[in-house]
Amino acid sequence: MPRIHIIAVGRLREPHWKEAAEAYRQRLKHSFDLTETIVRDGDASLDAGERTRIEGERILQSVKSACMLVCLDERGEATTSARFARFLQQAFDAARPPCFVIGGAYGLSEAVKERADKLLGLGPMTFPHELARVVLLEQLYRADSILRGRPYHHG
C-alpha cells in the first residue's frame, strides 16, 4: 500500500475541520498508508519570524530522509487535480513516498522551503492552515479516484 506522510503545524481545533478531515481520512485508509505528524505551534508571544523558525525546526525533525518533501505554500506551483494524481503516481513509482508539509498561521520557514523537493500551491489565495489540511486530504482522495478510474472526479 503506498505511503503518504503529512506533517502539519498545530492540531485541528474547530469541530467542523476535525469532522471533515476525519471523513477524508476514512475514505483514504483503503488506498494509502496515511500517517500524520502534528508539530506544536510556536509560542504566540513570539514574532512571526521567530515562530516560523521554531516551527520549521520541529518540522524538519519529523521529515524522513527517503521521502519526497512537498511543502504547501501560497507561492507554490498551482496544478490541476489530474496532474496532481500523476505527480503522486510518479512519487510512488520512484519509491519516494510523498511527505506533505502544512505550516502554521505564518506559513513555513525558509529552511523548510529550501529542503523541499516541490512547493505546491492550492491556488493564489491564502487559506487558514486548518482548511488547507482538509483541502489536501480531499485532493489526495480525488487523486486516488482519478488513478483508480472511480467516478468521484468529473474533470
Short mmCIF file of C-alpha atoms in Angstrom, two decimals:
data_model
loop_
_atom_site.label_atom_id
_atom_site.label_comp_id
_atom_site.label_asym_id
_atom_site.label_seq_id
_atom_site.Cartn_x
_atom_site.Cartn_y
_atom_site.Cartn_z
CA MET A 1 0.00 0.00 0.00
CA PRO A 2 1.50 3.38 -0.97
CA ARG A 3 2.63 5.54 1.94
CA ILE A 4 1.82 9.22 2.41
CA HIS A 5 3.00 11.32 5.33
CA ILE A 6 1.52 14.67 6.31
CA ILE A 7 3.33 16.99 8.70
CA ALA A 8 1.21 19.86 9.93
CA VAL A 9 1.73 22.63 12.43
CA GLY A 10 -0.95 22.69 15.09
CA ARG A 11 -3.89 20.46 15.73
CA LEU A 12 -7.30 20.93 14.19
CA ARG A 13 -9.22 22.91 16.78
CA GLU A 14 -12.62 23.53 15.24
CA PRO A 15 -15.07 20.59 15.23
CA HIS A 16 -16.08 21.16 11.59
CA TRP A 17 -12.42 20.91 10.42
CA LYS A 18 -11.89 17.79 12.53
CA GLU A 19 -15.01 16.13 11.10
CA ALA A 20 -14.15 17.00 7.50
CA ALA A 21 -10.55 15.78 7.88
CA GLU A 22 -11.69 12.55 9.50
CA ALA A 23 -14.21 11.89 6.73
CA TYR A 24 -11.43 12.04 4.12
CA ARG A 25 -9.02 10.02 6.29
CA GLN A 26 -11.63 7.27 6.42
CA ARG A 27 -12.00 7.33 2.64
CA LEU A 28 -8.22 7.22 2.17
CA LYS A 29 -7.44 4.37 4.58
CA HIS A 30 -8.27 1.72 1.98
CA SER A 31 -5.83 3.13 -0.59
CA PHE A 32 -2.92 4.66 1.32
CA ASP A 33 -0.92 4.10 4.46
CA LEU A 34 -1.52 7.66 5.65
CA THR A 35 0.36 8.96 8.67
CA GLU A 36 0.10 12.40 10.15
CA THR A 37 2.57 14.13 12.42
CA ILE A 38 1.34 17.21 14.23
CA VAL A 39 4.07 19.54 15.40
CA ARG A 40 3.41 22.03 18.15
CA ASP A 41 2.73 25.65 17.18
CA GLY A 42 5.36 28.21 18.05
CA ASP A 43 4.69 30.34 21.11
CA ALA A 44 2.11 33.01 20.26
CA SER A 45 4.14 35.64 22.14
CA LEU A 46 6.96 35.37 19.59
CA ASP A 47 7.17 37.48 16.45
CA ALA A 48 6.20 35.75 13.20
CA GLY A 49 9.77 35.14 12.03
CA GLU A 50 10.93 33.50 15.24
CA ARG A 51 7.73 31.50 15.47
CA THR A 52 8.07 30.06 11.94
CA ARG A 53 11.78 29.34 12.58
CA ILE A 54 10.95 27.25 15.66
CA GLU A 55 8.08 25.50 13.88
CA GLY A 56 10.44 24.85 10.96
CA GLU A 57 12.96 23.13 13.23
CA ARG A 58 10.18 20.91 14.56
CA ILE A 59 9.01 20.10 11.04
CA LEU A 60 12.49 19.19 9.81
CA GLN A 61 12.95 16.84 12.77
CA SER A 62 9.85 14.96 11.59
CA VAL A 63 10.93 14.53 7.95
CA LYS A 64 12.07 11.07 6.91
CA SER A 65 15.07 11.20 4.60
CA ALA A 66 13.70 8.94 1.83
CA CYS A 67 10.53 10.95 1.29
CA MET A 68 9.70 13.48 -1.39
CA LEU A 69 9.12 16.63 0.62
CA VAL A 70 6.21 18.69 -0.75
CA CYS A 71 5.52 21.96 1.01
CA LEU A 72 2.18 23.67 0.65
CA ASP A 73 2.90 27.33 0.06
CA GLU A 74 0.87 30.15 -1.42
CA ARG A 75 3.73 30.84 -3.87
CA GLY A 76 3.99 27.19 -4.85
CA GLU A 77 3.10 25.72 -8.21
CA ALA A 78 -0.63 25.51 -8.82
CA THR A 79 -1.75 22.38 -10.59
CA THR A 80 -4.84 20.53 -11.71
CA SER A 81 -6.22 17.52 -9.89
CA ALA A 82 -5.28 15.26 -12.80
CA ARG A 83 -1.66 16.50 -12.78
CA PHE A 84 -1.55 16.12 -9.01
CA ALA A 85 -2.66 12.49 -9.41
CA ARG A 86 0.12 11.88 -11.95
CA PHE A 87 2.63 13.52 -9.60
CA LEU A 88 1.56 11.15 -6.80
CA GLN A 89 1.88 8.14 -9.08
CA GLN A 90 5.37 9.24 -10.13
CA ALA A 91 6.41 9.60 -6.49
CA PHE A 92 5.12 6.10 -5.72
CA ASP A 93 6.81 4.66 -8.83
CA ALA A 94 10.11 6.26 -7.79
CA ALA A 95 9.78 4.73 -4.31
CA ARG A 96 9.87 8.21 -2.78
CA PRO A 97 6.74 8.42 -0.66
CA PRO A 98 5.42 11.97 -0.58
CA CYS A 99 5.54 13.92 2.65
CA PHE A 100 3.29 16.96 2.57
CA VAL A 101 4.01 19.85 4.91
CA ILE A 102 1.48 22.43 6.03
CA GLY A 103 2.80 25.37 8.02
CA GLY A 104 1.19 27.27 10.82
CA ALA A 105 -0.50 30.64 10.92
CA TYR A 106 2.55 32.40 9.45
CA GLY A 107 3.48 29.79 6.86
CA LEU A 108 6.74 27.87 6.57
CA SER A 109 10.28 28.85 7.43
CA GLU A 110 12.79 29.37 4.64
CA ALA A 111 14.77 26.36 5.93
CA VAL A 112 11.78 24.08 5.35
CA LYS A 113 11.08 25.50 1.89
CA GLU A 114 14.75 25.14 0.93
CA ARG A 115 14.66 21.45 1.93
CA ALA A 116 11.52 20.87 -0.16
CA ASP A 117 11.58 18.86 -3.37
CA LYS A 118 8.46 20.71 -4.51
CA LEU A 119 6.46 23.76 -3.48
CA LEU A 120 2.78 23.17 -4.15
CA GLY A 121 0.14 25.88 -4.14
CA LEU A 122 -3.55 25.35 -3.56
CA GLY A 123 -4.15 28.49 -5.59
CA PRO A 124 -3.25 32.15 -5.32
CA MET A 125 -5.49 32.75 -2.30
CA THR A 126 -4.32 32.26 1.28
CA PHE A 127 -6.14 29.64 3.36
CA PRO A 128 -6.18 29.01 7.10
CA HIS A 129 -3.85 26.09 7.79
CA GLU A 130 -6.76 24.03 9.11
CA LEU A 131 -8.67 24.42 5.84
CA ALA A 132 -5.51 23.70 3.84
CA ARG A 133 -5.25 20.34 5.63
CA VAL A 134 -8.82 19.43 4.69
CA VAL A 135 -8.27 20.53 1.07
CA LEU A 136 -5.09 18.44 0.88
CA LEU A 137 -6.92 15.36 2.19
CA GLU A 138 -9.73 15.91 -0.31
CA GLN A 139 -7.25 16.26 -3.18
CA LEU A 140 -5.49 13.07 -2.11
CA TYR A 141 -8.85 11.29 -2.22
CA ARG A 142 -9.62 12.85 -5.61
CA ALA A 143 -6.18 11.82 -6.94
CA ASP A 144 -6.79 8.26 -5.79
CA SER A 145 -10.16 8.30 -7.55
CA ILE A 146 -8.52 9.54 -10.75
CA LEU A 147 -5.77 6.90 -10.59
CA ARG A 148 -8.30 4.11 -9.98
CA GLY A 149 -10.82 5.36 -12.55
CA ARG A 150 -13.54 5.93 -9.95
CA PRO A 151 -16.37 8.35 -10.77
CA TYR A 152 -15.67 10.86 -7.94
CA HIS A 153 -13.69 13.17 -10.24
CA HIS A 154 -15.69 14.59 -13.15
CA GLY A 155 -12.88 16.60 -14.77
#
